[in-house]
XYZ file of C-alpha atoms in Angstrom:
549
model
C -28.965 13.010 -15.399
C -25.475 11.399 -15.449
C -25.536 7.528 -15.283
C -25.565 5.806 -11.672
C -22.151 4.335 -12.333
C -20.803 7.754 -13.460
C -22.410 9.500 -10.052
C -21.082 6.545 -8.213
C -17.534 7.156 -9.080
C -18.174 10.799 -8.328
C -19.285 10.316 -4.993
C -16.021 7.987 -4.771
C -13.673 11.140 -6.009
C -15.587 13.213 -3.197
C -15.364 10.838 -0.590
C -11.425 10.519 -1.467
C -10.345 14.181 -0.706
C -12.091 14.761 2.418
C -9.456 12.782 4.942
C -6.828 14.405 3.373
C -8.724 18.023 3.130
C -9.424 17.654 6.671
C -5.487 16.570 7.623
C -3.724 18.813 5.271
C -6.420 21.814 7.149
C -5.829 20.794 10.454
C -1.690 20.532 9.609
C -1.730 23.568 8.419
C -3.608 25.422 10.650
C -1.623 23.735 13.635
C 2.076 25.334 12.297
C 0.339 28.692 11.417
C -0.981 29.136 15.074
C 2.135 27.829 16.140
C 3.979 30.218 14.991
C 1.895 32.795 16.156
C 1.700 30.998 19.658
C 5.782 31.701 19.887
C 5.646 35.268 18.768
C 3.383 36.588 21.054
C 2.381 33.874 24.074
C 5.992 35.806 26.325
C 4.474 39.400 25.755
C 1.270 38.040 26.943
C 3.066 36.460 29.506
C 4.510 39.447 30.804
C 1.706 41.539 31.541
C 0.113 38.977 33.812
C -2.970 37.727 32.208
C -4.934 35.008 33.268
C -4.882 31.606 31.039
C -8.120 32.123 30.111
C -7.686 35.362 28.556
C -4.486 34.531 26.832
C -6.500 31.399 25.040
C -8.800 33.442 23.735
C -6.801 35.683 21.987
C -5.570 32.200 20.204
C -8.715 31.199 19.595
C -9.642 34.851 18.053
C -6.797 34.283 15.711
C -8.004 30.903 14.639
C -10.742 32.348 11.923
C -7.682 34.514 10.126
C -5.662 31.686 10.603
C -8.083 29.175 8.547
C -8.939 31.787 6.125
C -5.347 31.624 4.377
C -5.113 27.997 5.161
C -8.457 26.787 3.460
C -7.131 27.232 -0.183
C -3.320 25.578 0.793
C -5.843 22.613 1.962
C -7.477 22.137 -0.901
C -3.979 21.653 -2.870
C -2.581 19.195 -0.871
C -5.304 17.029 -1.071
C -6.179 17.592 -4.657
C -2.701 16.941 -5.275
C -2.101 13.792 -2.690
C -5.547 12.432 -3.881
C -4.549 12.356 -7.798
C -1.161 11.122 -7.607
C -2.377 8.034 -5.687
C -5.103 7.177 -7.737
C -2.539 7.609 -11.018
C -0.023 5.512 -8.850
C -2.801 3.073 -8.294
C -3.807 2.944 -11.772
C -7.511 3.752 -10.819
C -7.386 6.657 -13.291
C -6.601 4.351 -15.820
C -9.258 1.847 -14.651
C -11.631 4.686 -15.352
C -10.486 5.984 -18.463
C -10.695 2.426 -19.802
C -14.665 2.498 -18.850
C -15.139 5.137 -20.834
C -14.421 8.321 -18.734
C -12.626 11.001 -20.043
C -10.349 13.322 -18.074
C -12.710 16.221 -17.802
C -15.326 14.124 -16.532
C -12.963 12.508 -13.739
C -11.693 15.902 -12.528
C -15.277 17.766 -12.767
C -16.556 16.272 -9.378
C -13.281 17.610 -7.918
C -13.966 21.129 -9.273
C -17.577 20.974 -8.144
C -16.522 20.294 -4.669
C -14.135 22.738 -4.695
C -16.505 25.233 -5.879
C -18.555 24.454 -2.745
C -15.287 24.612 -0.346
C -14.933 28.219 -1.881
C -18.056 29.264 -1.177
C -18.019 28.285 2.403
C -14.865 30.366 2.199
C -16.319 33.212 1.302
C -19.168 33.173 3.886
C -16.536 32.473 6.420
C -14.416 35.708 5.435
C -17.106 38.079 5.017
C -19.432 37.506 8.088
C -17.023 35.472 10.842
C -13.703 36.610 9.904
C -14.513 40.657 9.904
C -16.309 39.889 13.448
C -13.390 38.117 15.080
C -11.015 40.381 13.731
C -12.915 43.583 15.250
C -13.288 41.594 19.168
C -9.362 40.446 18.724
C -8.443 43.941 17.798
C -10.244 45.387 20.943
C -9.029 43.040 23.250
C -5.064 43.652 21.929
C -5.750 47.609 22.618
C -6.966 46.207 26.259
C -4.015 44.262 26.678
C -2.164 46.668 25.651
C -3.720 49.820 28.335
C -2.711 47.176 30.919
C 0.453 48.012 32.965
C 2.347 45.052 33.649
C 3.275 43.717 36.705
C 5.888 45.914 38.525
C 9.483 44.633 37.969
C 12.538 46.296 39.214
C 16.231 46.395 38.175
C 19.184 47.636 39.774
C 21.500 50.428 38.456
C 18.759 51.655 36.396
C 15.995 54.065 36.649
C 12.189 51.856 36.197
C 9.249 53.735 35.911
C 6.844 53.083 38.593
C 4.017 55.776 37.292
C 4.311 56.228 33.514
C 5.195 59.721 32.954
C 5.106 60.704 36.846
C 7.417 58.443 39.214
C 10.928 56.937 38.711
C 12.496 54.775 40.787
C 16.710 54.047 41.119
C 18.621 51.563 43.366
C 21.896 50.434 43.726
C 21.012 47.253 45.421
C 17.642 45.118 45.582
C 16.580 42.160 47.479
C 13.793 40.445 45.577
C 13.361 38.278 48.993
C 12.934 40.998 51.934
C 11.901 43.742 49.045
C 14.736 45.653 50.830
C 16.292 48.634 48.966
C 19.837 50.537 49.041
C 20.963 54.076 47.906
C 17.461 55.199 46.580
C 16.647 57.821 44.536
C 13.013 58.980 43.730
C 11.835 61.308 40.918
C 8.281 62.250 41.746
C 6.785 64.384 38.952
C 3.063 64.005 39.392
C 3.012 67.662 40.029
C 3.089 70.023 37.228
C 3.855 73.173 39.727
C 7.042 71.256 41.538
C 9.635 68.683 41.072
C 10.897 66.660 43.785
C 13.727 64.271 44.258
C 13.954 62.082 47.281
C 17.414 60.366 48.052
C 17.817 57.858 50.782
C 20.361 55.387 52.410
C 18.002 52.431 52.542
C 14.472 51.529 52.138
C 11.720 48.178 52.055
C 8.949 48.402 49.463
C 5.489 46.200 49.919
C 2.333 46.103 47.460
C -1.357 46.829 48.908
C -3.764 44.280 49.089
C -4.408 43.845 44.910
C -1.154 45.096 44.260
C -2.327 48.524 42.643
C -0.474 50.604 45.091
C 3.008 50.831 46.355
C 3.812 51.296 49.498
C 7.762 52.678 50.541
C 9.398 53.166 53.940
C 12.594 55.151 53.654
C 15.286 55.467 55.877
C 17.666 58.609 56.458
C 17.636 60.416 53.581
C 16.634 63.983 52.110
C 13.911 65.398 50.083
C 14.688 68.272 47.349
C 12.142 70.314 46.000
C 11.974 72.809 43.580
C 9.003 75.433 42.808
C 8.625 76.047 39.193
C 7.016 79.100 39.714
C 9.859 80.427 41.633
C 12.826 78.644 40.731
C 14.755 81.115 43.252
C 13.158 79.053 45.761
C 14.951 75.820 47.209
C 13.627 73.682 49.823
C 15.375 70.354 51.722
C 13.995 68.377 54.281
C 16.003 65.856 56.171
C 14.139 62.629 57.612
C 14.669 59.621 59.278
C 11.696 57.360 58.154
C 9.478 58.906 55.364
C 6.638 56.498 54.050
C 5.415 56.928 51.111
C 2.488 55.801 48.941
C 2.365 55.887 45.304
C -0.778 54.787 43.654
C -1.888 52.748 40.145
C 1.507 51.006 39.966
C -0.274 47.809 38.365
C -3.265 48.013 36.974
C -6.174 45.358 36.128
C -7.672 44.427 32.738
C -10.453 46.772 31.530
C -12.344 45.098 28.875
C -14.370 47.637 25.799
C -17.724 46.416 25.425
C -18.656 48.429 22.132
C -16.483 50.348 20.003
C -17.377 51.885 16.360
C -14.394 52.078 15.116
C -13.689 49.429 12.227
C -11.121 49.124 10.113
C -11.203 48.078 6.300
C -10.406 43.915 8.052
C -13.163 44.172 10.354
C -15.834 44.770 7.804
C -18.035 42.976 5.547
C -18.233 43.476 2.080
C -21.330 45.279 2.485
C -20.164 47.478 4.754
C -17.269 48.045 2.468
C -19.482 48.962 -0.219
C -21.840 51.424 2.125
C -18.522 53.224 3.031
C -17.030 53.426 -0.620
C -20.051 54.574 -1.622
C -19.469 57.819 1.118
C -16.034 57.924 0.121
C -17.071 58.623 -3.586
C -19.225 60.948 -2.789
C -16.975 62.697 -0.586
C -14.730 62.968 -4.055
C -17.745 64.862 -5.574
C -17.916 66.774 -2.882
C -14.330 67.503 -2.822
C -14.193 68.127 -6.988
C -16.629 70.623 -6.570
C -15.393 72.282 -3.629
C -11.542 72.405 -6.018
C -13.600 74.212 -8.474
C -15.758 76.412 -6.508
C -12.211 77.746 -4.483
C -10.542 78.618 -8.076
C -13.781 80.203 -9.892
C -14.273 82.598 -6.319
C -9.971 83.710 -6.726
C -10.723 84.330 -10.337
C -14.228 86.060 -9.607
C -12.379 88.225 -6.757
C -9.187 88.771 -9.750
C -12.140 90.656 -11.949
C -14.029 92.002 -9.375
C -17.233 90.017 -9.398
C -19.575 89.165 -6.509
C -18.255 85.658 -4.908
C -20.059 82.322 -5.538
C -21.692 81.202 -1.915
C -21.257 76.957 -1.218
C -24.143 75.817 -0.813
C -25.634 73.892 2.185
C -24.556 70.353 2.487
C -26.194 67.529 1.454
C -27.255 65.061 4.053
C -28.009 61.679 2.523
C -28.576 59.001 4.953
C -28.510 56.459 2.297
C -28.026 53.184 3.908
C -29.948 51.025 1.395
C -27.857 48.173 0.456
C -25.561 47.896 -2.789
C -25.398 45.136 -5.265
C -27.426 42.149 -5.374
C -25.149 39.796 -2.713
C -25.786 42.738 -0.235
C -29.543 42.799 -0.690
C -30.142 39.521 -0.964
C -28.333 38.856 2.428
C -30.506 42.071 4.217
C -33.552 40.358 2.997
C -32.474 36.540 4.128
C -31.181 38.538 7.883
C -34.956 40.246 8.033
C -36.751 37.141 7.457
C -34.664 35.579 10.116
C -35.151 37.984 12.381
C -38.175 38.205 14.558
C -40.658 40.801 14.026
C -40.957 44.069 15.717
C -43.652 44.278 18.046
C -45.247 48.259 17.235
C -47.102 49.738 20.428
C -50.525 51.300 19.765
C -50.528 55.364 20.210
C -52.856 55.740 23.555
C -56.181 57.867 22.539
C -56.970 60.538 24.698
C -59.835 59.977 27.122
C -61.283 63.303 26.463
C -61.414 65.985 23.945
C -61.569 69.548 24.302
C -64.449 71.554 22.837
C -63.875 72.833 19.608
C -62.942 76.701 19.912
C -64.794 79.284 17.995
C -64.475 79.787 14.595
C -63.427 83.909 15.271
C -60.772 83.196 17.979
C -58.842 80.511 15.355
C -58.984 83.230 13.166
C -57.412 85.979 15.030
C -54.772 83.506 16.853
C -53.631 82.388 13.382
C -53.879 85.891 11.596
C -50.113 86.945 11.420
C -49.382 90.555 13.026
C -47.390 93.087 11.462
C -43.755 93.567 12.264
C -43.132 96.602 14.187
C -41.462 99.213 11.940
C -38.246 99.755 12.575
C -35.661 102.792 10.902
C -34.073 101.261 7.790
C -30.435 100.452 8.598
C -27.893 102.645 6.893
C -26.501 100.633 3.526
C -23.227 101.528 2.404
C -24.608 100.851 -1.207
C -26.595 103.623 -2.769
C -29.378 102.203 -4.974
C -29.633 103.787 -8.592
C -32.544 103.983 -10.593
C -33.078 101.755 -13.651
C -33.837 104.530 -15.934
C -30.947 106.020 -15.314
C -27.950 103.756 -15.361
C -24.147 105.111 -14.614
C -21.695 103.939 -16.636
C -19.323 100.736 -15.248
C -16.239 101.821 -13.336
C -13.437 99.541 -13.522
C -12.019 98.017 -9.736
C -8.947 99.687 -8.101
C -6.170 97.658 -7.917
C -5.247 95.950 -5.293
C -2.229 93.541 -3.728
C -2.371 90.411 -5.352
C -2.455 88.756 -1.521
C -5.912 90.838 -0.910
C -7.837 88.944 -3.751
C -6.170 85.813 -4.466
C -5.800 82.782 -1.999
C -2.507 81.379 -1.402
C -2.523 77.748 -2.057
C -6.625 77.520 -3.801
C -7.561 74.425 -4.277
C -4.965 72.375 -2.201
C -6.980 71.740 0.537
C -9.590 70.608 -1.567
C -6.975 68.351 -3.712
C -6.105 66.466 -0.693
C -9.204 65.921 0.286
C -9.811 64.191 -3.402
C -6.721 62.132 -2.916
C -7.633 60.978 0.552
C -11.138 60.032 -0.491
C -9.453 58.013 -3.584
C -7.213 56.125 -1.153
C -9.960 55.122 1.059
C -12.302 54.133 -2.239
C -8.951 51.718 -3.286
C -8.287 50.172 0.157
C -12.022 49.198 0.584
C -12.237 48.095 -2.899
C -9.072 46.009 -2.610
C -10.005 44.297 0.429
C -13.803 42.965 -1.006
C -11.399 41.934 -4.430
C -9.383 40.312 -1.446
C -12.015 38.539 -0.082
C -13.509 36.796 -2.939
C -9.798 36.228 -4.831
C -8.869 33.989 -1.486
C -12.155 32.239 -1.872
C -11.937 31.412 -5.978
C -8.169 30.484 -4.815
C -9.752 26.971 -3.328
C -11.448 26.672 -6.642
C -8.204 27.871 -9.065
C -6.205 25.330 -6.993
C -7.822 22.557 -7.491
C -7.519 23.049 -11.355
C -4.232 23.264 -10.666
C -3.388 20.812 -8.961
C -5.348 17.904 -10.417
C -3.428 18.344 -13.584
C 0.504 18.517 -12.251
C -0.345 15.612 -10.146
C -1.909 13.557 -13.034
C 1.104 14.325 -15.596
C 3.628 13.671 -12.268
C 1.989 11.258 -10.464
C 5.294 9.290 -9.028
C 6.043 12.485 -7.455
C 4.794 11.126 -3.888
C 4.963 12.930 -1.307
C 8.036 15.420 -2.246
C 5.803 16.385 -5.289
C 2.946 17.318 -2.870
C 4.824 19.198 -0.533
C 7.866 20.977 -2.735
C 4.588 22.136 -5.234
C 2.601 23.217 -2.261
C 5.058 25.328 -0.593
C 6.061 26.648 -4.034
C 2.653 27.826 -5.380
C 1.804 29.249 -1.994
C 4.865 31.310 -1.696
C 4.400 32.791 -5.109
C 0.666 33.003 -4.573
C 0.913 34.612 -1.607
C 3.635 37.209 -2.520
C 1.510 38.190 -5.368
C -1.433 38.956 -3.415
C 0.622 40.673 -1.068
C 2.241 42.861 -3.657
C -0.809 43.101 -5.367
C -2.499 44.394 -2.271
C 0.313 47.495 -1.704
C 0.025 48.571 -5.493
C -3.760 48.680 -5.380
C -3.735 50.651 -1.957
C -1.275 53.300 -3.854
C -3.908 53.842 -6.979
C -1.132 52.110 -9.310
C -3.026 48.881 -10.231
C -6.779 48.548 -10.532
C -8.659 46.712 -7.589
C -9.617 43.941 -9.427
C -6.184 43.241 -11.563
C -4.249 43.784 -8.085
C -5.818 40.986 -6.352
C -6.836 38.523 -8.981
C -3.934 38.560 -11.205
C -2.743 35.472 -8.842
C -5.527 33.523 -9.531
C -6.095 33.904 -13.029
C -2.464 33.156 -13.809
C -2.868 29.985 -12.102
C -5.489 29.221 -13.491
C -4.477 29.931 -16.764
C -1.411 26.945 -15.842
C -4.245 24.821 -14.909
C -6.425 25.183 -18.044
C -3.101 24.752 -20.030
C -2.726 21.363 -18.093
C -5.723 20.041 -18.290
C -5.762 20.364 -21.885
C -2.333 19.003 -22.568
C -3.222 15.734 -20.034
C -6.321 14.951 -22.441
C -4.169 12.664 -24.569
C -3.866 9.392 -23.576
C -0.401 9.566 -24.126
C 0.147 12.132 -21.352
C -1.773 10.970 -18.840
C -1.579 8.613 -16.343
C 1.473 7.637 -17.609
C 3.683 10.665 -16.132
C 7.156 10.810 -15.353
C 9.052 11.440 -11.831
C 10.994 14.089 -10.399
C 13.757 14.480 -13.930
C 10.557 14.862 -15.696
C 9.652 17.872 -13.326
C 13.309 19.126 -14.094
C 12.858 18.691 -17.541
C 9.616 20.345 -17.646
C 10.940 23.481 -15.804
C 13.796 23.749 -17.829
C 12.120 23.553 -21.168
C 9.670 26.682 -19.499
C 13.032 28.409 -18.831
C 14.508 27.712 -22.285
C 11.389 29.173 -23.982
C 11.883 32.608 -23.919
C 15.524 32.171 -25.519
C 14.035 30.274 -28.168
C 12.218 33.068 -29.347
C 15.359 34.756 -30.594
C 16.072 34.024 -34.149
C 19.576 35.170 -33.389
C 20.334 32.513 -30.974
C 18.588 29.935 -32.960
C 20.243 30.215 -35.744
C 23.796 30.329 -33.932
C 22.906 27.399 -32.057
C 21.890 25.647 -35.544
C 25.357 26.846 -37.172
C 27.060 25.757 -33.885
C 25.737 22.686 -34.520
C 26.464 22.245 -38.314
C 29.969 23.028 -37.328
């Protein structure tokens, strides 16, 4: 056990990084939903939905939202919290009691161990959830007509597909129309136009329906059927009704369907397990379709498929995944199992003879042997093998064998990647909080009079590159050219590889806490950007005979 002065300054680290944890998450969090807030709140806007509605497809966004801000969190504070207490000279208060580096930042990497865990609860089992009721309510959103809006000099669509609408003038304040034009066609059988001088329009009681009252005017219509025939019909007032202009909000209660985001990772796992089987399936089905065109080249009987497997295997893979089925069935309450009801009386047994003769099989009735185009030949006697009469090649050999069958394979493959990309996904953006904090306690320790352009240029910086990577990463694992695994951790270990490379350079007392400012930062990136060039024994030894010159 560590010494109580040793778990008090621990506890003092801890107690440090959550104000700024919690500002830097909130922050962040705030300009992210922003953001979103102004690229969707006028669409919403538009089709007419009640406040509450439109808040709660915010608030649905908020668990996606936190999930990519959690990890930018922890490397603001880590950051902000070590370059004040190297400004402060409290690191070297603690050095000087006999604390070395690694001890001062291995509270910080305990916590943020923790913070990634929570992370990783949060995207596998509230993020997949939220994801699936936000993409249902979008689709819901999106079924819903907005309100009906009119412009002049152009023809709106009143009925999607089935009414149009035209006027050369429109009064917003009497609803009064001039030179209208209708194109009603609901009817599959006849087309009608309907032209009049003038016209009012007023919406039914819910404003589903619209209701028109034309004035002078014609109606054209044409049969289809017989497109000889020609009718017009001249009126003075025509009213009209046409129905489901707007339309209310239908909400889905249950839907299936889930898409690699709206799953957990052991759902993932159950479904890449199918998809790998469904390449077995699919390898043998390749080889089964060229051994039959080869079989039918020679001759030879073909090879039947046999009947499909059905598996219902739904046990649970890996240890997370059955660990978590076992913690959600102890959780959840037993399952009452109702008694089968006896009978309150029993037949007599039957006799022993009538058992017999009701389970004693009859005979099939014999029925005339059906005629066999294949003559059966004695063994005794065998007749000598006569080779096959050619035939077209088209007869015996399938066009295209095997392709079917080949995209099949690569479809299954895909599917395999994307899930396994996704549950790399998951835990890479939870080990980020983790890999961030051993980066960032080192930069800020060697640059501690950074202040706050340090924290916020190196923030913005490591989560653009971070964040591109995973992003890039993502594509080339989806398109089978990088592993799963290399695809969306290669972010994390190279930062982390920066951190461990930091961490071990700010062990000398000379580095650390005495750091430089921002030149120093210049200086530092410059001599990274030098480095490769000083690998060429070309250029170094021009630049030493430049100099001897």
């Amino acid at each position: 056990m560590a010494p109580p002065i040793v778990r008090t300054i621990n506890r003092y680290l801890l107690r440090q990084h959550l104000a700024p944890l919690g500002f830097a998450l909130a922050a962040l969090t705030s300009l992210m939903l922003i953001q979103q807030v102004a690229k969707q709140l006028s669409s919403l806007l538009g089709k007419g939905l009640p406040t509450g509605l439109i808040i709660e497809v915010f608030v649905l966004s908020l668990p996606f939202i936190i999930a990519v801000t959690l990890p930018m969190a922890v490397l603001v504070a880590v950051l902000q919290v070590f370059t004040r207490l190297a400004g402060d000279n409290e690191i070297t208060a603690m050095q000087a009691g006999g604390m070395s580096m690694w001890r001062l930042v291995t509270p910080v990497l305990a916590g943020a161990a923790g913070v990634a865990v929570l992370s990783f609860v949060w995207n596998d089992q509230l993020l997949p959830r939220t994801n699936h009721e936000l993409r249902m309510l979008q689709v819901d959103i999106q079924r819903k007509k907005p309100s009906l809006t009119l412009k002049e000099q152009v023809i709106n669509e009143v009925v999607s597909g089935q009414f149009f609408l035209r006027a050369a003038r429109i009064d917003g304040s009497s609803n009064k129309l001039k030179d209208v034009t209708l194109y009603d066609l609901g009817n599959a059988e006849r087309r009608r136009i309907i032209i009049a001088d003038s016209g009012r329009m007023a919406y039914a009681a819910g404003g589903r329906d619209l209701f028109l009252t034309l004035q002078d005017g014609a109606i054209e219509e044409v049969n289809r059927t017989d497109p000889g025939q020609f009718n017009r019909t001249f009126f003075h007032t025509n009213r009209m009704r046409v129905v489901g202009v707007s339309n209310t909000l239908q909400r889905t209660e249950t839907d299936t369907y889930k898409s690699d985001r709206e799953m957990s990772t052991c759902e993932m796992r159950l479904a890449a397990r199918e998809a790998r089987r469904d390449i077995a399936r699919a390898a043998d089905d390749t080889r089964l379709a060229i051994e039959n065109d080869l079989r039918r080249l020679t001759g030879l009987a073909l090879i039947l498929p046999g009947p499909p497997i059905l598996d219902p295997d739904t046990a649970p893979v890996g240890v997370y995944c059955r660990a978590l089925r076992r913690f959600s069935t102890w959780l959840a309450p037993s399952v009452a199992r109702a008694q089968t009801p006896q009978r309150p009386t029993e037949r007599p047994p039957a006799p022993r003879e009538s058992i017999e003769r009701r389970q004693r099989p009859q005979a099939p009735p014999l029925l005339p042997p059906r005629p066999s185009g294949r003559i059966a030949r004695p063994a005794q006697s065998p007749q000598p093998l006569q080779a096959p009469r050619p035939q077209p090649p088209a007869v015996y050999i399938t066009p295209g064998a095997g392709v079917g069958e080949d995209q099949r394979l690569h479809s299954a493959l895909a599917r395999v990647a994307t899930y396994e990309v996704e549950i790399q996904k998951k835990y890479a953006i939870a080990a980020a909080c983790l890999v961030f904090a051993l980066l960032g306690a080192p930069i800020a320790l060697r640059f501690q009079r950074g202040g706050v352009g340090l924290v916020i240029g190196l923030s913005v910086a490591v989560f653009s590159v971070y964040y591109v990577g995973l992003i890039g990463g993502e594509e080339l694992g989806n398109r089978l050219i990088v592993s799963p695994f290399f695809a969306m951790w290669t972010p994390n270990l190279l930062c982390a590889a920066i951190g461990l490379v930091g961490l071990w350079r700010i062990r000398k007392p000379g580095n650390s806490p005495h750091g430089g400012d921002w030149s120093d930062v210049a200086a530092a990136v410059q001599a990274v950007i030098r480095w490769p060039r000083s690998l060429w024994p070309g250029r170094r030894g021009g630049e030493r005979a430049g100099g001897a010159g």
